[in-house]
C-alpha cells in the first residue's frame, strides 16, 4: 500500500475544500486551484483533514494513489503558504531586473530577454543576480523557473549562466596546453 497515499492532509484555517464528483476545488488567501482527479481515486473530508483512498487494488489505482494525494496536498499548501523557486545568475555582465510585472534579463545576447509572468506568478530580483519566482501553483512556478533557466543554462567550462539555487554544475577541464610537437 502507498505510504504517501495513506497520510492525511491537514487543512489550515482559512482554506476551504469542496468536491464535485472527481473535481477538487481548493480556495485560500493566496488564490484558488482546481483539479480533475482520476476516477480510481476518492477524496473525502473528515473534520479538518482530507483523506485520499483508492477504489480498488488495480495496478493503475495503486500508481495514482500517492500521486493524487501529493497533488491535493500541494494545492492546499499553495493556496495557504505559496511556493517559490530561486535562481542564481553567474557571469560577468549578466543581470536581471523587474520592469512592471515582466522580468528583463541581460544574458550576453544582442538583445534583452523579456519574460512575462503567467497568471498568479510574481518575479522578484535581489542584487541583480538572484531571481525569485513565487506563486500559489507549484507546477506553474516550476515551469516558469525552468523557462527562465532555459534562456542561458549553465555551461560546463566556466559555469556561466542561470542555475537553480543550490544546483551543482559539473565542470569540465577544457583544453590543456599546447603539445610539444610541431
Tab-separated table of N, CA and C in Angstrom:
chain	number	residue	atom	x	y	z
A	1	UNK	N	0.841	-1.178	0.000
A	1	UNK	CA	0.000	0.000	0.000
A	1	UNK	C	0.884	1.238	0.000
A	2	UNK	N	0.418	2.291	-0.611
A	2	UNK	CA	1.182	3.523	-0.725
A	2	UNK	C	1.322	4.198	0.625
A	3	UNK	N	2.557	4.415	1.059
A	3	UNK	CA	2.776	5.092	2.333
A	3	UNK	C	2.395	6.564	2.233
A	4	UNK	N	2.695	7.169	1.083
A	4	UNK	CA	2.360	8.582	0.902
A	4	UNK	C	0.847	8.740	0.802
A	5	UNK	N	0.185	7.862	0.072
A	5	UNK	CA	-1.257	7.959	-0.119
A	5	UNK	C	-2.048	7.807	1.163
A	6	UNK	N	-1.521	7.074	2.130
A	6	UNK	CA	-2.223	6.848	3.395
A	6	UNK	C	-2.228	8.075	4.299
A	7	UNK	N	-1.227	8.955	4.154
A	7	UNK	CA	-1.106	10.098	5.051
A	7	UNK	C	-2.259	11.078	4.875
A	8	UNK	N	-2.858	11.540	5.964
A	8	UNK	CA	-3.925	12.540	5.847
A	8	UNK	C	-3.343	13.920	5.520
A	9	UNK	N	-4.153	14.768	4.896
A	9	UNK	CA	-3.751	16.138	4.560
A	9	UNK	C	-4.467	17.068	5.529
A	10	UNK	N	-3.709	17.815	6.312
A	10	UNK	CA	-4.299	18.749	7.274
A	10	UNK	C	-4.702	20.024	6.545
A	11	UNK	N	-5.926	20.463	6.761
A	11	UNK	CA	-6.430	21.680	6.130
A	11	UNK	C	-6.190	22.848	7.082
A	12	UNK	N	-5.387	23.858	6.647
A	12	UNK	CA	-5.159	25.017	7.513
A	12	UNK	C	-6.431	25.836	7.732
A	13	UNK	N	-6.406	26.779	8.645
A	13	UNK	CA	-7.570	27.621	8.986
A	13	UNK	C	-8.081	28.414	7.783
A	14	UNK	N	-8.228	29.162	7.177
A	14	UNK	CA	-8.619	29.983	6.052
A	14	UNK	C	-8.670	29.256	4.697
A	15	UNK	N	-8.583	27.925	4.693
A	15	UNK	CA	-8.636	27.180	3.423
A	15	UNK	C	-9.937	26.389	3.368
A	16	UNK	N	-10.613	26.471	2.220
A	16	UNK	CA	-11.864	25.738	2.019
A	16	UNK	C	-11.668	24.746	0.882
A	17	UNK	N	-12.140	23.519	1.098
A	17	UNK	CA	-12.031	22.465	0.092
A	17	UNK	C	-13.428	21.986	-0.248
A	18	UNK	N	-13.703	21.864	-1.552
A	18	UNK	CA	-15.001	21.336	-1.962
A	18	UNK	C	-14.792	20.315	-3.068
A	19	UNK	N	-15.724	19.382	-3.188
A	19	UNK	CA	-15.637	18.297	-4.169
A	19	UNK	C	-16.858	18.344	-5.068
A	20	UNK	N	-16.648	18.029	-6.339
A	20	UNK	CA	-17.755	17.899	-7.283
A	20	UNK	C	-17.441	16.688	-8.152
A	21	UNK	N	-17.847	15.532	-7.698
A	21	UNK	CA	-17.503	14.302	-8.412
A	21	UNK	C	-16.006	14.042	-8.293
A	22	UNK	N	-15.306	14.057	-9.418
A	22	UNK	CA	-13.862	13.834	-9.395
A	22	UNK	C	-13.080	15.139	-9.349
A	23	UNK	N	-13.772	16.271	-9.340
A	23	UNK	CA	-13.108	17.573	-9.327
A	23	UNK	C	-12.929	18.060	-7.896
A	24	UNK	N	-11.718	18.545	-7.577
A	24	UNK	CA	-11.410	19.081	-6.254
A	24	UNK	C	-11.133	20.568	-6.413
A	25	UNK	N	-11.793	21.400	-5.600
A	25	UNK	CA	-11.618	22.846	-5.640
A	25	UNK	C	-11.101	23.303	-4.282
A	26	UNK	N	-9.973	24.026	-4.281
A	26	UNK	CA	-9.353	24.496	-3.045
A	26	UNK	C	-9.251	26.016	-3.119
A	27	UNK	N	-9.804	26.716	-2.101
A	27	UNK	CA	-9.749	28.175	-2.029
A	27	UNK	C	-8.998	28.567	-0.770
A	28	UNK	N	-8.168	29.600	-0.904
A	28	UNK	CA	-7.413	30.079	0.245
A	28	UNK	C	-7.053	31.535	0.076
A	29	UNK	N	-6.270	32.081	1.016
A	29	UNK	CA	-5.918	33.500	0.948
A	29	UNK	C	-5.056	33.861	-0.256
A	30	UNK	N	-4.258	32.948	-0.775
A	30	UNK	CA	-3.375	33.239	-1.910
A	30	UNK	C	-4.069	33.095	-3.256
A	31	UNK	N	-5.119	32.267	-3.339
A	31	UNK	CA	-5.785	32.074	-4.616
A	31	UNK	C	-6.707	30.875	-4.589
A	32	UNK	N	-7.036	30.395	-5.780
A	32	UNK	CA	-7.987	29.298	-5.929
A	32	UNK	C	-7.457	28.324	-6.973
A	33	UNK	N	-7.460	27.033	-6.648
A	33	UNK	CA	-6.982	25.992	-7.557
A	33	UNK	C	-8.019	24.888	-7.681
A	34	UNK	N	-8.106	24.303	-8.863
A	34	UNK	CA	-8.985	23.146	-9.049
A	34	UNK	C	-8.264	22.122	-9.914
A	35	UNK	N	-8.638	20.864	-9.728
A	35	UNK	CA	-8.005	19.792	-10.483
A	35	UNK	C	-8.976	18.634	-10.619
A	36	UNK	N	-9.002	18.038	-11.818
A	36	UNK	CA	-9.779	16.825	-12.031
A	36	UNK	C	-8.904	15.634	-11.694
A	37	UNK	N	-9.356	14.818	-10.764
A	37	UNK	CA	-8.610	13.626	-10.388
A	37	UNK	C	-9.178	12.427	-11.134
A	38	UNK	N	-8.372	11.386	-11.327
A	38	UNK	CA	-8.895	10.192	-11.989
A	38	UNK	C	-10.005	9.538	-11.162
A	39	UNK	N	-10.847	8.767	-11.829
A	39	UNK	CA	-11.979	8.140	-11.131
A	39	UNK	C	-11.522	7.001	-10.217
A	40	UNK	N	-10.265	6.565	-10.329
A	40	UNK	CA	-9.742	5.483	-9.468
A	40	UNK	C	-9.507	5.955	-8.039
A	41	UNK	N	-9.538	7.274	-7.810
A	41	UNK	CA	-9.171	7.830	-6.513
A	41	UNK	C	-10.365	8.561	-5.905
A	42	UNK	N	-10.565	8.387	-4.597
A	42	UNK	CA	-11.658	9.032	-3.873
A	42	UNK	C	-11.049	9.968	-2.830
A	43	UNK	N	-11.519	11.206	-2.783
A	43	UNK	CA	-11.071	12.166	-1.772
A	43	UNK	C	-12.239	12.434	-0.830
A	44	UNK	N	-11.977	12.330	0.471
A	44	UNK	CA	-13.031	12.578	1.450
A	44	UNK	C	-12.495	13.485	2.556
A	45	UNK	N	-13.399	14.246	3.168
A	45	UNK	CA	-13.015	15.147	4.239
A	45	UNK	C	-13.571	14.624	5.549
A	46	UNK	N	-12.670	14.548	6.543
A	46	UNK	CA	-13.062	14.106	7.879
A	46	UNK	C	-12.600	15.172	8.864
A	47	UNK	N	-13.482	16.067	9.226
A	47	UNK	CA	-13.116	17.154	10.135
A	47	UNK	C	-12.182	18.128	9.439
A	48	UNK	N	-11.000	18.323	9.990
A	48	UNK	CA	-10.010	19.248	9.427
A	48	UNK	C	-8.933	18.506	8.638
A	49	UNK	N	-9.257	17.297	8.167
A	49	UNK	CA	-8.288	16.515	7.396
A	49	UNK	C	-8.928	15.974	6.131
A	50	UNK	N	-8.106	15.855	5.084
A	50	UNK	CA	-8.523	15.202	3.843
A	50	UNK	C	-7.875	13.835	3.794
A	51	UNK	N	-8.612	12.870	3.300
A	51	UNK	CA	-8.090	11.519	3.156
A	51	UNK	C	-8.249	11.118	1.691
A	52	UNK	N	-7.189	10.589	1.095
A	52	UNK	CA	-7.230	10.120	-0.287
A	52	UNK	C	-7.188	8.598	-0.253
A	53	UNK	N	-8.161	7.964	-0.921
A	53	UNK	CA	-8.232	6.499	-0.955
A	53	UNK	C	-8.428	6.058	-2.402
A	54	UNK	N	-8.176	4.791	-2.639
A	54	UNK	CA	-8.377	4.268	-3.997
A	54	UNK	C	-9.583	3.341	-4.018
A	55	UNK	N	-10.231	3.269	-5.177
A	55	UNK	CA	-11.454	2.462	-5.301
A	55	UNK	C	-11.173	0.960	-5.237
A	56	UNK	N	-10.105	0.527	-5.891
A	56	UNK	CA	-9.790	-0.907	-5.917
A	56	UNK	C	-8.272	-1.072	-5.848
A	57	UNK	N	-7.805	-2.304	-5.942
A	57	UNK	CA	-6.372	-2.583	-5.848
A	57	UNK	C	-5.741	-2.846	-7.202
A	58	UNK	N	-6.307	-2.294	-8.269
A	58	UNK	CA	-5.704	-2.497	-9.589
A	58	UNK	C	-4.377	-1.751	-9.665
A	59	UNK	N	-3.575	-2.101	-10.647
A	59	UNK	CA	-2.249	-1.518	-10.778
A	59	UNK	C	-2.317	0.002	-10.973
A	60	UNK	N	-3.213	0.475	-11.841
A	60	UNK	CA	-3.302	1.918	-12.084
A	60	UNK	C	-3.799	2.665	-10.849
A	61	UNK	N	-4.698	2.064	-10.095
A	61	UNK	CA	-5.185	2.713	-8.869
A	61	UNK	C	-4.055	2.866	-7.861
A	62	UNK	N	-3.244	1.827	-7.728
A	62	UNK	CA	-2.103	1.900	-6.806
A	62	UNK	C	-1.100	2.939	-7.266
A	63	UNK	N	-0.884	3.061	-8.587
A	63	UNK	CA	0.065	4.039	-9.106
A	63	UNK	C	-0.427	5.461	-8.870
A	64	UNK	N	-1.712	5.697	-9.011
A	64	UNK	CA	-2.259	7.036	-8.908
A	64	UNK	C	-2.540	7.488	-7.470
A	65	UNK	N	-2.563	6.545	-6.530
A	65	UNK	CA	-2.942	6.857	-5.154
A	65	UNK	C	-2.025	7.914	-4.533
A	66	UNK	N	-0.741	7.651	-4.487
A	66	UNK	CA	0.214	8.590	-3.886
A	66	UNK	C	0.331	9.879	-4.679
A	67	UNK	N	0.269	9.763	-6.013
A	67	UNK	CA	0.367	10.949	-6.864
A	67	UNK	C	-0.779	11.920	-6.571
A	68	UNK	N	-1.998	11.410	-6.529
A	68	UNK	CA	-3.162	12.272	-6.306
A	68	UNK	C	-3.133	12.895	-4.917
A	69	UNK	N	-2.671	12.148	-3.921
A	69	UNK	CA	-2.556	12.688	-2.565
A	69	UNK	C	-1.569	13.851	-2.566
A	70	UNK	N	-0.424	13.697	-3.252
A	70	UNK	CA	0.578	14.751	-3.311
A	70	UNK	C	0.061	15.970	-4.070
A	71	UNK	N	-0.673	15.753	-5.157
A	71	UNK	CA	-1.224	16.866	-5.917
A	71	UNK	C	-2.216	17.683	-5.078
A	72	UNK	N	-3.083	16.997	-4.337
A	72	UNK	CA	-4.055	17.696	-3.494
A	72	UNK	C	-3.329	18.414	-2.344
A	73	UNK	N	-2.313	17.774	-1.760
A	73	UNK	CA	-1.560	18.410	-0.674
A	73	UNK	C	-0.843	19.660	-1.185
A	74	UNK	N	-0.304	19.629	-2.411
A	74	UNK	CA	0.349	20.801	-2.989
A	74	UNK	C	-0.652	21.922	-3.252
A	75	UNK	N	-1.871	21.556	-3.636
A	75	UNK	CA	-2.900	22.576	-3.838
A	75	UNK	C	-3.230	23.267	-2.510
A	76	UNK	N	-3.388	22.486	-1.444
A	76	UNK	CA	-3.722	23.046	-0.134
A	76	UNK	C	-2.582	23.934	0.368
A	77	UNK	N	-1.341	23.460	0.225
A	77	UNK	CA	-0.194	24.254	0.684
A	77	UNK	C	-0.019	25.517	-0.157
A	78	UNK	N	-0.270	25.428	-1.456
A	78	UNK	CA	-0.099	26.568	-2.347
A	78	UNK	C	-1.047	27.709	-2.048
A	79	UNK	N	-2.323	27.395	-1.807
A	79	UNK	CA	-3.287	28.474	-1.545
A	79	UNK	C	-3.145	29.036	-0.131
A	80	UNK	N	-2.446	28.321	0.772
A	80	UNK	CA	-2.264	28.850	2.118
A	80	UNK	C	-0.908	29.537	2.276
A	81	UNK	N	0.198	28.909	1.836
A	81	UNK	CA	1.533	29.482	2.015
A	81	UNK	C	2.137	29.994	0.714
A	82	UNK	N	1.917	29.287	-0.376
A	82	UNK	CA	2.536	29.632	-1.647
A	82	UNK	C	3.863	28.898	-1.821
A	83	UNK	N	4.403	28.972	-3.028
A	83	UNK	CA	5.664	28.327	-3.354
A	83	UNK	C	6.602	29.351	-3.969
A	84	UNK	N	7.893	29.091	-3.858
A	84	UNK	CA	8.848	29.943	-4.553
A	84	UNK	C	10.039	29.115	-5.015
A	85	UNK	N	10.643	29.592	-6.087
A	85	UNK	CA	11.815	28.935	-6.663
A	85	UNK	C	12.872	30.009	-6.864
A	86	UNK	N	14.094	29.769	-6.410
A	86	UNK	CA	15.185	30.741	-6.527
A	86	UNK	C	16.130	30.338	-7.645
A	87	UNK	N	16.575	31.344	-8.400
A	87	UNK	CA	17.541	31.152	-9.475
A	87	UNK	C	18.722	32.084	-9.250
A	88	UNK	N	19.924	31.624	-9.618
A	88	UNK	CA	21.131	32.435	-9.496
A	88	UNK	C	21.702	32.667	-10.884
A	89	UNK	N	22.148	33.898	-11.144
A	89	UNK	CA	22.766	34.235	-12.414
A	89	UNK	C	24.256	34.413	-12.161
A	90	UNK	N	25.087	33.702	-12.927
A	90	UNK	CA	26.526	33.820	-12.789
A	90	UNK	C	27.135	34.143	-14.141
A	91	UNK	N	28.031	35.113	-14.150
A	91	UNK	CA	28.707	35.527	-15.372
A	91	UNK	C	28.881	37.029	-15.377
A	92	UNK	N	29.985	37.487	-15.939
A	92	UNK	CA	30.283	38.918	-15.970
A	92	UNK	C	29.290	39.611	-16.894
A	93	UNK	N	28.627	40.640	-16.397
A	93	UNK	CA	27.679	41.406	-17.195
A	93	UNK	C	26.293	40.804	-17.269
A	94	UNK	N	26.080	39.620	-16.722
A	94	UNK	CA	24.753	39.007	-16.726
A	94	UNK	C	23.968	39.581	-15.557
A	95	UNK	N	22.744	40.039	-15.810
A	95	UNK	CA	21.940	40.591	-14.724
A	95	UNK	C	20.459	40.510	-15.067
A	96	UNK	N	19.656	40.719	-14.043
A	96	UNK	CA	18.196	40.670	-14.201
A	96	UNK	C	17.591	41.871	-13.504
A	97	UNK	N	16.422	42.282	-13.965
A	97	UNK	CA	15.673	43.344	-13.298
A	97	UNK	C	14.198	43.166	-13.601
A	98	UNK	N	13.373	43.737	-12.756
A	98	UNK	CA	11.927	43.668	-12.940
A	98	UNK	C	11.449	45.018	-13.458
A	99	UNK	N	10.717	44.998	-14.585
A	99	UNK	CA	10.103	46.212	-15.123
A	99	UNK	C	8.604	45.966	-15.187
A	100	UNK	N	7.873	46.661	-14.327
A	100	UNK	CA	6.434	46.393	-14.217
A	100	UNK	C	6.262	45.005	-13.602
A	101	UNK	N	5.607	44.116	-14.316
A	101	UNK	CA	5.497	42.722	-13.861
A	101	UNK	C	6.488	41.825	-14.575
A	102	UNK	N	7.078	42.312	-15.681
A	102	UNK	CA	7.958	41.490	-16.511
A	102	UNK	C	9.363	41.394	-15.935
A	103	UNK	N	10.034	40.303	-16.273
A	103	UNK	CA	11.422	40.090	-15.902
A	103	UNK	C	12.271	40.370	-17.139
A	104	UNK	N	13.274	41.231	-17.001
A	104	UNK	CA	14.158	41.587	-18.111
A	104	UNK	C	15.543	41.032	-17.793
A	105	UNK	N	16.060	40.191	-18.693
A	105	UNK	CA	17.356	39.549	-18.494
A	105	UNK	C	18.369	40.068	-19.511
A	106	UNK	N	19.556	40.462	-19.034
A	106	UNK	CA	20.690	40.771	-19.903
A	106	UNK	C	21.649	39.599	-19.775
A	107	UNK	N	21.687	38.746	-20.790
A	107	UNK	CA	22.439	37.499	-20.691
A	107	UNK	C	23.514	37.367	-21.769
A	108	UNK	N	24.032	38.484	-22.260
A	108	UNK	CA	25.113	38.432	-23.231
A	108	UNK	C	24.648	38.299	-24.663
A	109	UNK	N	23.359	38.318	-24.905
A	109	UNK	CA	22.850	38.299	-26.272
A	109	UNK	C	22.825	39.733	-26.800
A	110	UNK	N	22.552	39.894	-28.078
A	110	UNK	CA	22.500	41.227	-28.663
A	110	UNK	C	21.255	41.987	-28.237
A	111	UNK	N	20.342	41.330	-27.550
A	111	UNK	CA	19.101	41.946	-27.120
A	111	UNK	C	18.776	41.503	-25.699
A	112	UNK	N	17.903	42.242	-25.049
A	112	UNK	CA	17.416	41.841	-23.734
A	112	UNK	C	16.320	40.795	-23.913
A	113	UNK	N	16.200	39.910	-22.949
A	113	UNK	CA	15.149	38.888	-22.985
A	113	UNK	C	14.069	39.291	-21.987
A	114	UNK	N	12.848	39.500	-22.493
A	114	UNK	CA	11.707	39.850	-21.637
A	114	UNK	C	10.868	38.610	-21.393
A	115	UNK	N	10.536	38.365	-20.130
A	115	UNK	CA	9.691	37.226	-19.779
A	115	UNK	C	8.474	37.761	-19.026
A	116	UNK	N	7.295	37.521	-19.599
A	116	UNK	CA	6.046	37.941	-18.960
A	116	UNK	C	5.566	36.812	-18.047
A	117	UNK	N	5.168	37.137	-16.828
A	117	UNK	CA	4.732	36.084	-15.912
A	117	UNK	C	3.328	35.594	-16.240
A	118	UNK	N	3.075	34.295	-16.096
A	118	UNK	CA	1.700	33.792	-16.223
A	118	UNK	C	0.849	34.299	-15.051
A	119	UNK	N	-0.446	34.054	-15.108
A	119	UNK	CA	-1.334	34.476	-14.024
A	119	UNK	C	-0.925	33.817	-12.712
A	120	UNK	N	-0.889	34.599	-11.649
A	120	UNK	CA	-0.579	34.064	-10.328
A	120	UNK	C	0.904	33.965	-10.025
A	121	UNK	N	1.773	34.458	-10.901
A	121	UNK	CA	3.220	34.379	-10.701
A	121	UNK	C	3.776	35.788	-10.524
A	122	UNK	N	4.691	35.948	-9.555
A	122	UNK	CA	5.382	37.207	-9.343
A	122	UNK	C	6.878	36.969	-9.418
A	123	UNK	N	7.584	37.970	-9.948
A	123	UNK	CA	9.044	37.926	-10.008
A	123	UNK	C	9.607	38.921	-9.004
A	124	UNK	N	10.745	38.571	-8.400
A	124	UNK	CA	11.491	39.487	-7.548
A	124	UNK	C	12.959	39.272	-7.855
A	125	UNK	N	13.763	40.343	-7.780
A	125	UNK	CA	15.195	40.257	-8.066
A	125	UNK	C	15.958	40.849	-6.892
A	126	UNK	N	16.974	40.122	-6.417
A	126	UNK	CA	17.852	40.602	-5.354
A	126	UNK	C	19.261	40.723	-5.921
A	127	UNK	N	19.911	41.842	-5.693
A	127	UNK	CA	21.308	42.076	-6.089
A	127	UNK	C	21.564	41.884	-7.581
A	128	UNK	N	20.575	42.058	-8.412
A	128	UNK	CA	20.683	41.907	-9.877
A	128	UNK	C	21.052	40.507	-10.338
A	129	UNK	N	21.310	39.571	-9.428
A	129	UNK	CA	21.722	38.229	-9.852
A	129	UNK	C	20.891	37.112	-9.252
A	130	UNK	N	20.015	37.405	-8.335
A	130	UNK	CA	19.160	36.375	-7.737
A	130	UNK	C	17.717	36.652	-8.111
A	131	UNK	N	17.086	35.695	-8.788
A	131	UNK	CA	15.704	35.835	-9.231
A	131	UNK	C	14.840	34.915	-8.379
A	132	UNK	N	13.715	35.439	-7.896
A	132	UNK	CA	12.784	34.635	-7.112
A	132	UNK	C	11.462	34.582	-7.866
A	133	UNK	N	11.021	33.367	-8.176
A	133	UNK	CA	9.736	33.142	-8.835
A	133	UNK	C	8.789	32.622	-7.764
A	134	UNK	N	7.673	33.314	-7.529
A	134	UNK	CA	6.754	32.875	-6.485
A	134	UNK	C	5.331	32.863	-7.006
A	135	UNK	N	4.518	31.983	-6.407
A	135	UNK	CA	3.122	31.854	-6.796
A	135	UNK	C	2.454	30.789	-5.952
A	136	UNK	N	1.189	30.527	-6.247
A	136	UNK	CA	0.443	29.558	-5.439
A	136	UNK	C	0.281	28.206	-6.121
A	137	UNK	N	0.616	28.083	-7.404
A	137	UNK	CA	0.525	26.804	-8.109
A	137	UNK	C	1.935	26.261	-8.318
A	138	UNK	N	2.261	25.171	-7.656
A	138	UNK	CA	3.624	24.633	-7.679
A	138	UNK	C	4.072	24.273	-9.092
A	139	UNK	N	3.174	23.735	-9.880
A	139	UNK	CA	3.502	23.324	-11.244
A	139	UNK	C	3.866	24.531	-12.109
A	140	UNK	N	3.108	25.602	-12.016
A	140	UNK	CA	3.365	26.803	-12.825
A	140	UNK	C	4.642	27.494	-12.359
A	141	UNK	N	4.898	27.518	-11.038
A	141	UNK	CA	6.130	28.114	-10.518
A	141	UNK	C	7.345	27.359	-11.063
A	142	UNK	N	7.296	26.039	-11.031
A	142	UNK	CA	8.414	25.239	-11.537
A	142	UNK	C	8.619	25.396	-13.030
A	143	UNK	N	7.534	25.421	-13.806
A	143	UNK	CA	7.650	25.591	-15.253
A	143	UNK	C	8.197	26.965	-15.617
A	144	UNK	N	7.773	28.000	-14.911
A	144	UNK	CA	8.269	29.344	-15.183
A	144	UNK	C	9.756	29.447	-14.852
A	145	UNK	N	10.168	28.859	-13.735
A	145	UNK	CA	11.588	28.863	-13.373
A	145	UNK	C	12.415	28.106	-14.417
A	146	UNK	N	11.872	27.014	-14.949
A	146	UNK	CA	12.584	26.249	-15.975
A	146	UNK	C	12.721	27.053	-17.267
A	147	UNK	N	11.688	27.837	-17.620
A	147	UNK	CA	11.768	28.675	-18.821
A	147	UNK	C	12.820	29.766	-18.658
A	148	UNK	N	12.918	30.334	-17.461
A	148	UNK	CA	13.947	31.350	-17.212
A	148	UNK	C	15.328	30.715	-17.313
A	149	UNK	N	15.502	29.534	-16.747
A	149	UNK	CA	16.797	28.848	-16.794
A	149	UNK	C	17.192	28.503	-18.224
A	150	UNK	N	16.202	28.214	-19.084
A	150	UNK	CA	16.485	27.849	-20.475
A	150	UNK	C	16.998	29.018	-21.312
A	151	UNK	N	16.863	30.259	-20.810
A	151	UNK	CA	17.394	31.411	-21.551
A	151	UNK	C	18.904	31.259	-21.714
A	152	UNK	N	19.614	30.851	-20.659
A	152	UNK	CA	21.053	30.615	-20.722
A	152	UNK	C	21.391	29.576	-19.645
A	153	UNK	N	21.276	28.270	-19.979
A	153	UNK	CA	21.606	27.243	-18.979
A	153	UNK	C	23.087	27.297	-18.611
A	154	UNK	N	23.462	26.830	-17.433
A	154	UNK	CA	24.872	26.894	-17.041
A	154	UNK	C	25.732	26.018	-17.949
A	155	UNK	N	26.862	26.575	-18.402
A	155	UNK	CA	27.739	25.802	-19.273
A	155	UNK	C	28.834	25.145	-18.432
A	156	UNK	N	29.375	24.009	-18.874
A	156	UNK	CA	30.256	23.210	-18.015
A	156	UNK	C	31.699	23.702	-17.913
A	157	UNK	N	32.146	24.648	-18.747
A	157	UNK	CA	33.545	25.039	-18.735
A	157	UNK	C	33.836	26.171	-17.755
A	158	UNK	N	33.030	27.227	-17.791
A	158	UNK	CA	33.235	28.338	-16.858
A	158	UNK	C	32.122	28.430	-15.819
A	159	UNK	N	31.017	27.710	-16.015
A	159	UNK	CA	29.905	27.731	-15.068
A	159	UNK	C	28.995	28.927	-15.228
A	160	UNK	N	29.137	29.683	-16.332
A	160	UNK	CA	28.314	30.872	-16.540
A	160	UNK	C	26.906	30.473	-16.952
A	161	UNK	N	25.915	31.267	-16.555
A	161	UNK	CA	24.536	31.016	-16.944
A	161	UNK	C	23.592	31.141	-15.772
A	162	UNK	N	22.369	30.661	-15.972
A	162	UNK	CA	21.335	30.715	-14.937
A	162	UNK	C	21.179	29.315	-14.358
A	163	UNK	N	21.244	29.226	-13.038
A	163	UNK	CA	21.088	27.931	-12.371
A	163	UNK	C	20.119	28.068	-11.201
A	164	UNK	N	19.556	26.937	-10.805
A	164	UNK	CA	18.719	26.927	-9.611
A	164	UNK	C	19.609	27.152	-8.396
A	165	UNK	N	19.076	27.741	-7.345
A	165	UNK	CA	19.842	27.941	-6.117
A	165	UNK	C	20.209	26.567	-5.545
A	166	UNK	N	21.465	26.374	-5.284
A	166	UNK	CA	21.929	25.102	-4.747
A	166	UNK	C	22.253	24.063	-5.804
A	167	UNK	N	22.020	24.363	-7.090
A	167	UNK	CA	22.318	23.401	-8.154
A	167	UNK	C	23.830	23.285	-8.324
A	168	UNK	N	24.321	22.075	-8.460
A	168	UNK	CA	25.740	21.831	-8.670
A	168	UNK	C	25.953	21.553	-10.145
A	169	UNK	N	26.809	22.355	-10.777
A	169	UNK	CA	27.103	22.190	-12.198
A	169	UNK	C	28.421	21.441	-12.309
A	170	UNK	N	28.395	20.308	-12.995
A	170	UNK	CA	29.627	19.540	-13.180
A	170	UNK	C	30.515	20.269	-14.165
A	171	UNK	N	31.743	20.515	-13.766
A	171	UNK	CA	32.669	21.290	-14.578
A	171	UNK	C	33.569	20.361	-15.373
A	172	UNK	N	33.959	20.815	-16.567
A	172	UNK	CA	34.886	20.083	-17.414
A	172	UNK	C	36.223	20.812	-17.420
A	173	UNK	N	37.285	20.092	-17.772
A	173	UNK	CA	38.631	20.652	-17.706
A	173	UNK	C	38.913	21.628	-18.837
A	174	UNK	N	38.382	21.418	-20.006
A	174	UNK	CA	38.692	22.286	-21.136
A	174	UNK	C	39.984	21.849	-21.807
A	175	UNK	N	40.508	22.690	-22.639
A	175	UNK	CA	41.732	22.341	-23.372
A	175	UNK	C	42.927	22.365	-22.436
A	176	UNK	N	43.848	21.439	-22.678
A	176	UNK	CA	45.131	21.509	-21.977
A	176	UNK	C	46.074	22.314	-22.848
A	177	UNK	N	47.264	22.592	-22.362
A	177	UNK	CA	48.215	23.432	-23.097
A	177	UNK	C	48.630	22.798	-24.412
A	178	UNK	N	49.471	23.538	-25.199
A	178	UNK	CA	49.940	23.045	-26.485
A	178	UNK	C	50.836	21.830	-26.288
A	179	UNK	N	50.773	20.926	-27.259
A	179	UNK	CA	51.660	19.769	-27.179
A	179	UNK	C	53.027	20.164	-27.719
A	180	UNK	N	54.070	19.394	-27.424
A	180	UNK	CA	55.453	19.723	-27.820
A	180	UNK	C	55.734	19.495	-29.279
A	181	UNK	N	54.877	18.813	-30.039
A	181	UNK	CA	55.124	18.529	-31.447
A	181	UNK	C	54.676	19.670	-32.323
A	182	UNK	N	55.407	19.832	-33.467
A	182	UNK	CA	55.008	20.838	-34.460
A	182	UNK	C	54.562	20.206	-35.729
